[in-house]
Short mmCIF file of C-alpha atoms in Angstrom, two decimals:
data_model
loop_
_atom_site.label_atom_id
_atom_site.label_comp_id
_atom_site.label_asym_id
_atom_site.label_seq_id
_atom_site.Cartn_x
_atom_site.Cartn_y
_atom_site.Cartn_z
CA MET A 290 106.99 81.12 110.48
CA VAL A 291 109.89 82.27 112.68
CA LYS A 292 112.15 79.66 111.08
CA ASN A 293 111.33 80.99 107.62
CA PHE A 294 112.20 84.55 108.56
CA VAL A 295 115.45 83.54 110.29
CA LYS A 296 116.37 81.40 107.30
CA ALA A 297 115.79 84.41 105.04
CA GLU A 298 118.58 86.23 106.86
CA ARG A 299 121.16 84.13 104.99
CA PHE A 300 122.07 84.42 101.31
CA GLU A 301 121.59 81.34 99.22
CA SER A 302 124.87 79.52 98.63
CA SER A 303 124.27 79.36 94.89
CA TRP A 304 124.02 83.15 94.82
CA PHE A 305 127.37 83.38 96.66
CA ASN A 306 128.96 81.04 94.15
CA ARG A 307 127.80 83.17 91.23
CA LEU A 308 129.23 86.28 92.86
CA TRP A 309 132.65 84.73 93.37
CA VAL A 310 132.76 83.59 89.75
CA VAL A 311 132.00 87.13 88.66
CA LEU A 312 134.65 88.52 91.03
CA LEU A 313 137.32 86.30 89.51
CA ALA A 314 136.22 87.21 86.00
CA LEU A 315 136.43 90.92 86.78
CA PHE A 316 140.03 90.66 87.94
CA PHE A 317 141.08 89.15 84.63
CA LEU A 318 139.19 91.47 82.28
CA PRO A 319 141.44 93.67 80.11
CA ALA A 320 141.81 97.23 81.37
CA HIS A 321 142.03 100.43 79.37
CA LYS A 322 144.47 102.96 80.79
CA CYS A 323 144.71 106.53 79.61
CA SER A 324 145.13 110.05 80.92
CA SER A 325 141.92 111.76 82.07
CA ASP A 326 143.14 115.20 80.87
CA GLY A 327 141.42 117.06 78.07
CA ILE A 328 137.97 115.52 78.35
CA PHE A 329 135.99 118.71 78.94
CA HIS A 330 133.70 120.10 76.23
CA ARG A 331 133.84 116.95 74.12
CA GLY A 332 130.24 117.59 73.08
CA ARG A 333 130.87 121.22 72.09
CA ASP A 334 130.25 120.58 68.39
CA ALA A 335 127.56 117.93 68.78
CA LYS A 336 124.12 118.74 67.43
CA ILE A 337 122.62 115.94 69.51
CA ILE A 338 123.42 115.58 73.22
CA LEU A 339 122.06 112.17 74.20
CA HIS A 340 121.83 111.67 77.97
CA ILE A 341 121.20 107.99 78.70
CA GLY A 342 121.10 107.86 82.51
CA PRO A 343 120.97 105.20 83.89
CA HIS A 344 118.32 105.16 86.62
CA LYS A 345 119.15 106.65 90.03
CA THR A 346 122.04 108.80 88.83
CA GLY A 347 120.35 112.21 88.87
CA SER A 348 118.41 111.76 85.61
CA THR A 349 115.09 113.04 86.93
CA HIS A 350 116.81 116.11 88.35
CA PHE A 351 118.53 116.77 85.01
CA GLN A 352 115.32 116.31 83.04
CA GLY A 353 113.35 118.53 85.38
CA GLN A 354 115.94 121.28 85.44
CA THR A 355 116.37 121.40 81.67
CA LEU A 356 112.58 121.60 81.40
CA LEU A 357 112.66 124.70 83.61
CA MET A 358 115.51 126.06 81.50
CA ALA A 359 113.63 125.76 78.18
CA LYS A 360 113.87 129.49 77.37
CA MET A 361 117.55 129.63 78.32
CA LEU A 362 118.30 126.60 76.17
CA ASN A 363 116.32 127.94 73.23
CA ALA A 364 118.30 131.18 73.44
CA ALA A 365 121.51 129.13 73.49
CA GLY A 366 120.62 127.43 70.22
CA PHE A 367 118.84 124.35 71.51
CA CYS A 368 115.34 123.03 70.88
CA LYS A 369 113.28 121.78 73.81
CA ASN A 370 110.38 119.47 73.05
CA GLY A 371 107.81 121.97 74.32
CA SER A 372 106.17 119.49 76.68
CA ASP A 373 105.61 120.18 80.37
CA ASN A 374 106.47 116.52 81.04
CA ALA A 375 110.11 116.23 82.13
CA LYS A 376 110.06 112.52 81.23
CA MET A 377 108.64 112.99 77.72
CA ASP A 378 111.76 111.71 75.97
CA LYS A 379 111.17 108.25 77.40
CA TYR A 380 108.40 107.79 74.83
CA LEU A 381 110.82 108.61 72.04
CA ALA A 382 113.38 106.20 73.51
CA ALA A 383 110.74 103.47 73.77
CA ALA A 384 109.70 104.08 70.16
CA ILE A 385 113.30 103.84 68.94
CA LYS A 386 113.81 100.71 71.04
CA THR A 387 110.85 99.00 69.36
CA SER A 388 111.51 100.46 65.89
CA SER A 389 108.19 102.31 66.01
CA HIS A 390 107.35 105.98 65.54
CA HIS A 391 106.67 108.83 67.96
CA TYR A 392 105.84 112.42 67.13
CA LEU A 393 108.98 113.62 68.94
CA ASP A 394 110.96 112.02 66.14
CA ASN A 395 109.47 114.59 63.74
CA PHE A 396 109.93 117.40 66.26
CA TYR A 397 113.62 116.75 66.81
CA ARG A 398 114.23 116.16 63.11
CA HIS A 399 112.66 119.55 62.33
CA CYS A 400 114.88 121.19 64.97
CA LEU A 401 118.02 119.59 63.61
CA ASP A 402 117.15 120.44 60.01
CA SER A 403 116.64 124.04 61.17
CA GLY A 404 120.20 124.18 62.46
CA LYS A 405 119.28 123.85 66.13
CA ARG A 406 120.90 121.56 68.67
CA VAL A 407 118.85 119.16 70.82
CA ILE A 408 119.16 117.53 74.23
CA ILE A 409 117.46 114.17 74.53
CA SER A 410 117.38 112.50 77.93
CA SER A 411 115.93 109.17 78.98
CA GLU A 412 117.11 106.32 81.17
CA THR A 413 115.39 103.97 78.71
CA PHE A 414 118.38 104.36 76.38
CA SER A 415 120.53 102.55 78.95
CA HIS A 416 118.32 99.47 78.47
CA PHE A 417 119.26 99.04 74.82
CA ASP A 418 120.90 95.66 74.43
CA GLN A 419 119.89 94.40 70.98
CA GLU A 420 121.59 95.05 67.67
CA SER A 421 118.29 96.15 66.15
CA GLN A 422 117.86 98.79 68.87
CA PHE A 423 121.25 100.34 68.19
CA THR A 424 120.55 100.19 64.46
CA ALA A 425 117.33 102.13 65.05
CA LEU A 426 119.16 104.66 67.23
CA LYS A 427 121.81 105.19 64.56
CA ARG A 428 119.02 105.66 62.03
CA PHE A 429 117.47 108.32 64.27
CA ILE A 430 120.80 110.15 64.67
CA GLY A 431 121.44 109.99 60.94
CA ASN A 432 124.30 112.17 59.74
CA ASP A 433 124.07 114.65 62.59
CA SER A 434 126.97 115.00 65.00
CA PHE A 435 126.27 113.63 68.45
CA HIS A 436 127.71 113.07 71.89
CA ILE A 437 126.48 110.56 74.47
CA VAL A 438 126.53 111.24 78.20
CA ALA A 439 126.21 108.54 80.86
CA VAL A 440 126.53 108.88 84.63
CA TYR A 441 128.46 106.37 86.70
CA ARG A 442 127.38 105.79 90.30
CA GLU A 443 128.96 103.32 92.70
CA PRO A 444 126.82 100.19 92.23
CA LEU A 445 125.80 99.28 95.80
CA THR A 446 124.40 102.70 96.69
CA ARG A 447 122.72 102.81 93.30
CA LEU A 448 121.15 99.40 93.99
CA GLN A 449 119.81 100.71 97.30
CA SER A 450 118.23 103.66 95.52
CA ILE A 451 116.73 101.38 92.87
CA HIS A 452 115.20 99.25 95.61
CA SER A 453 113.70 102.28 97.33
CA GLU A 454 112.35 103.70 94.08
CA ILE A 455 110.70 100.45 93.02
CA TYR A 456 108.99 99.57 96.27
CA LYS A 457 108.09 102.99 97.66
CA LYS A 458 105.20 102.99 95.19
CA ALA A 459 103.90 99.83 96.88
CA ASN A 460 102.19 98.59 93.76
CA GLY A 461 101.46 95.14 95.07
CA VAL A 462 104.52 93.25 96.32
CA VAL A 463 106.76 95.00 98.86
CA ARG A 464 110.21 93.59 99.62
CA SER A 465 112.99 94.34 102.04
CA PHE A 466 116.39 95.13 100.57
CA HIS A 467 117.54 91.67 101.62
CA SER A 468 114.73 89.99 99.67
CA PHE A 469 115.46 92.25 96.72
CA VAL A 470 119.18 91.49 96.42
CA LYS A 471 118.62 87.75 96.59
CA GLU A 472 117.51 88.05 92.97
CA TYR A 473 120.79 87.86 91.10
CA THR A 474 119.40 89.68 88.05
CA ALA A 475 118.78 92.83 90.07
CA VAL A 476 122.37 92.81 91.35
CA LYS A 477 123.90 92.07 87.97
CA ASN A 478 122.00 94.84 86.17
CA SER A 479 123.02 97.40 88.79
CA PHE A 480 126.63 96.40 89.35
CA PHE A 481 127.94 95.90 85.87
CA TYR A 482 127.72 98.86 83.54
CA GLY A 483 127.39 96.65 80.50
CA PHE A 484 125.32 99.25 78.72
CA VAL A 485 128.39 101.52 78.56
CA ASP A 486 130.33 98.70 76.92
CA ARG A 487 127.57 98.36 74.36
CA TYR A 488 127.50 102.08 73.56
CA VAL A 489 131.28 102.16 73.24
CA GLN A 490 131.11 99.17 70.92
CA HIS A 491 128.48 100.77 68.68
CA PHE A 492 129.51 104.43 68.76
CA GLY A 493 133.14 104.55 69.92
CA ARG A 494 134.59 106.03 73.12
CA ASP A 495 135.40 109.33 71.38
CA TYR A 496 131.68 110.08 71.33
CA ILE A 497 130.92 109.22 74.95
CA THR A 498 131.57 111.06 78.21
CA ILE A 499 130.93 109.44 81.57
CA LEU A 500 130.22 111.57 84.64
CA ASP A 501 131.27 110.37 88.09
CA TYR A 502 128.20 110.78 90.35
CA TYR A 503 130.09 111.03 93.62
CA GLY A 504 132.93 112.96 92.02
CA MET A 505 130.46 115.68 91.03
CA GLU A 506 128.86 115.57 94.46
CA ALA A 507 132.24 115.94 96.20
CA ILE A 508 132.85 119.34 94.62
CA GLY A 509 129.21 120.47 94.63
CA ARG A 510 128.95 120.34 90.84
CA ASP A 511 125.36 119.87 89.66
CA VAL A 512 124.81 117.21 86.98
CA THR A 513 122.87 119.67 84.80
CA ARG A 514 125.72 122.18 84.81
CA VAL A 515 128.21 119.43 84.07
CA VAL A 516 126.25 118.21 81.03
CA LEU A 517 125.51 121.68 79.68
CA CYS A 518 128.72 123.53 80.53
CA ASP A 519 131.42 120.89 80.91
CA VAL A 520 130.25 118.66 78.06
CA ALA A 521 128.16 120.79 75.66
CA ASP A 522 130.02 124.06 76.48
CA VAL A 523 126.91 126.23 76.90
CA LEU A 524 125.34 128.20 79.76
CA CYS A 525 128.46 128.15 81.90
CA ALA A 526 128.03 131.55 83.59
CA GLU A 527 124.25 131.74 83.97
CA PRO A 528 122.47 130.86 87.24
CA TYR A 529 120.25 127.80 86.97
CA PRO A 530 116.73 127.55 88.39
CA SER A 531 116.12 125.25 91.35
CA ALA A 532 114.83 121.81 90.38
CA SER A 533 114.34 120.45 93.89
CA ARG A 534 110.73 119.48 93.14
CA PHE A 535 112.02 116.95 90.62
CA SER A 536 114.34 115.23 93.08
CA ASN A 537 113.52 111.70 94.19
CA GLU A 538 113.83 111.54 97.97
CA ARG A 539 114.83 108.23 99.45
CA GLU A 540 112.17 106.65 101.65
CA ASP A 541 112.55 105.09 105.08
CA MET A 542 112.01 101.47 104.10
CA LEU A 543 111.34 100.07 107.60
CA PRO A 544 107.54 100.63 107.35
CA TYR A 545 107.64 98.82 104.01
CA GLU A 546 109.56 95.92 105.51
CA LEU A 547 107.08 95.77 108.37
CA PHE A 548 104.23 95.56 105.88
CA GLU A 549 106.11 92.77 104.09
CA MET A 550 106.20 90.83 107.36
CA VAL A 551 102.50 91.37 108.02
CA SER A 552 101.64 90.42 104.46
CA SER A 553 103.75 87.23 104.63
CA PHE A 554 102.11 86.28 107.91
CA VAL A 555 98.57 86.75 106.56
CA THR A 556 99.20 84.98 103.26
CA GLU A 557 100.41 81.87 105.11
CA PHE A 558 96.73 81.39 105.94
CA GLY A 559 95.83 81.47 102.25
CA CYS A 560 94.72 85.10 102.23
CA LYS A 561 95.22 87.26 99.15
CA MET A 562 95.52 91.01 99.01
CA ALA A 563 92.39 92.58 97.55
CA PRO A 564 93.25 93.95 94.07
CA GLU A 565 91.74 97.36 94.82
CA ILE A 566 94.14 97.83 97.75
CA ARG A 567 97.26 98.02 95.58
CA GLY A 568 98.74 101.44 95.08
CA ALA A 569 97.44 104.37 97.14
CA PRO A 570 95.43 102.37 99.74
CA GLN A 571 98.42 100.10 100.32
CA LEU A 572 100.69 103.12 100.69
CA ARG A 573 98.37 104.60 103.31
CA ILE A 574 98.66 101.41 105.36
CA ILE A 575 102.44 101.41 105.05
CA HIS A 576 102.77 105.07 105.95
CA GLY A 577 100.57 104.32 108.95
CA TYR A 578 103.38 102.11 110.25
CA ALA A 579 105.82 105.02 110.41
CA GLU A 580 105.45 105.56 114.16
CA ALA A 581 105.63 101.86 114.99
CA ALA A 582 108.73 101.53 112.81
CA LYS A 583 110.60 104.00 115.05
CA HIS A 584 110.47 101.43 117.88
CA LEU A 585 111.29 98.27 115.95
CA PRO A 586 114.29 96.14 116.90
CA THR A 587 116.75 96.75 114.08
CA HIS A 588 120.27 95.91 113.04
CA GLU A 589 122.66 97.14 110.37
CA VAL A 590 123.27 94.68 107.58
CA PRO A 591 126.77 95.25 106.18
CA TYR A 592 126.49 93.12 103.02
CA SER A 593 130.23 92.56 102.99
CA VAL A 594 130.19 90.42 99.84
CA LEU A 595 128.21 93.05 97.94
CA SER A 596 130.58 95.75 99.21
CA LEU A 597 133.54 93.74 97.97
CA LEU A 598 131.87 93.17 94.64
CA ALA A 599 131.05 96.88 94.37
CA SER A 600 134.69 97.81 95.04
CA VAL A 601 135.95 95.44 92.37
CA ALA A 602 133.32 96.58 89.86
CA ASP A 603 134.15 100.22 90.58
CA ALA A 604 137.85 99.63 89.99
CA GLN A 605 137.13 97.84 86.73
CA VAL A 606 134.83 100.58 85.41
CA ARG A 607 137.52 103.17 86.12
CA GLU A 608 140.24 101.07 84.55
CA LYS A 609 138.22 100.83 81.37
CA TYR A 610 136.72 104.31 81.22
CA GLU A 611 138.57 106.77 83.44
CA ASP A 612 140.05 108.43 80.36
CA ILE A 613 136.54 109.54 79.35
CA MET A 614 135.20 110.11 82.89
CA LEU A 615 134.65 113.66 84.12
CA TYR A 616 135.27 114.32 87.82
CA SER A 617 136.52 110.81 88.49
CA ASN A 618 137.02 110.55 92.24
CA ARG A 619 137.85 107.15 93.70
CA THR A 620 138.08 108.52 97.25
CA ALA A 621 134.61 110.11 97.20
CA THR A 622 133.17 106.90 95.79
CA ALA A 623 134.92 104.74 98.41
CA GLU A 624 133.53 106.99 101.14
CA ALA A 625 130.02 106.65 99.71
CA LEU A 626 130.42 102.88 99.65
CA ALA A 627 131.61 102.89 103.27
CA ARG A 628 128.38 104.69 104.22
CA ALA A 629 126.25 102.17 102.35
CA LYS A 630 124.74 100.35 105.30
CA VAL A 631 121.23 99.00 105.35
CA THR A 632 119.11 99.12 108.49
CA GLU A 633 116.56 96.32 108.58
CA ILE A 634 114.26 94.72 111.12
CA ASN A 635 116.01 92.27 113.40
CA LYS A 636 113.55 89.46 112.88
CA SER A 637 115.02 87.19 115.54
CA ALA A 638 114.55 89.92 118.14
CA PHE A 639 111.13 90.77 116.72
CA PHE A 640 109.77 87.25 117.10
CA ALA A 641 111.36 86.84 120.52
CA ASN A 642 109.39 89.84 121.78
CA ARG A 643 105.82 89.23 122.97
CA THR A 644 104.80 92.80 122.34
CA TRP A 645 105.78 92.64 118.68
CA THR A 646 104.36 89.18 118.02
CA GLY A 647 101.14 90.37 119.66
CA TRP A 648 101.14 93.44 117.44
CA LEU A 649 101.67 91.24 114.38
CA HIS A 650 98.68 89.03 115.20
CA ALA A 651 96.45 92.02 115.97
CA GLU A 652 97.45 93.85 112.80
CA ALA A 653 96.87 90.74 110.68
CA GLN A 654 93.39 90.33 112.16
CA ARG A 655 92.63 94.01 111.54
CA LEU A 656 93.63 93.85 107.88
CA VAL A 657 91.54 90.72 107.32
CA ARG A 658 88.60 92.28 109.13
CA GLU A 659 88.87 95.41 106.97
CA LYS A 660 89.11 93.24 103.82
CA VAL A 661 92.60 94.37 102.90
CA PHE A 662 93.29 90.65 102.63
CA VAL A 663 90.49 88.38 101.42
CA ARG A 664 89.70 84.77 100.52
CA CYS A 665 91.39 83.43 103.63
CA VAL A 666 91.20 79.66 104.19
#
């Protein structure tokens, strides 16, 4: 058991090899160099403002705040979908993605035909990767003018936020950040903004503005104000309502990692988690580890290879798209990357400590006794 955990502290060599191949490829990709002047208000005349995320770049905040601003936006010539669900546009995006129909299609079409402008926001649009999906999106846009807004966030910190967002719901499997990044797909999807390339290919860079996440943060510029004022050229002077209740707070992942260790220990004896435990009951167990987690032996994991990869990817994104990037700030992004350290359980120290190994055995017995884990051999 101890050997398995210690072994898990090292990245697989095949994963390293793939990263180095990607690093070399990035250095030799063609770069696009242009001035970044004159890129404000590029969506001033667009009837459709399409905000495509991606995940963990302030999308939920933007969607929540524009929901609260429905009356302001209506007065400024926009149509809001009338729903009290800030994420409602994801159903429209999913329908377009699958070439199916959703009632919001009719709603937005009616708004546009009435001479109104619309703001459509969903991270699902960043997942479009098939020709048929872009064909369906172009069909939805029709002959109306449009402008697409994407947000760029340094990839390693974004990956950390994705990890936290996925596993804080504890819907079954819980993984440490280390376990998470060992899956190359997760790293690739976060690090390489291929979806921007696809949108540029299908719609042209003149119709796309990219917002620098840490550039906006460095000057205290809210993403909602940037999209509405600096891109769409509306509501520049008005105060905006607070949307703090829509913000996704990052969780302390140590209790989750501790549960992962307990779960791995129990399942080595053939036990399975009871299906009814997933979700809220599992979260209650994890949150119950909060106090114990404060005393765990920990260490900072620097992830130097990922940091290097993030730096190279960041440079390449800016080389290609800095001419259409608002608030581009390499320094602010580099500082964010320098802060991107992950604190995890020091498993060697954990298993060398009698108190913690005793706690692990006792906790495993308790969870089996309380039928959190069942069908043990």
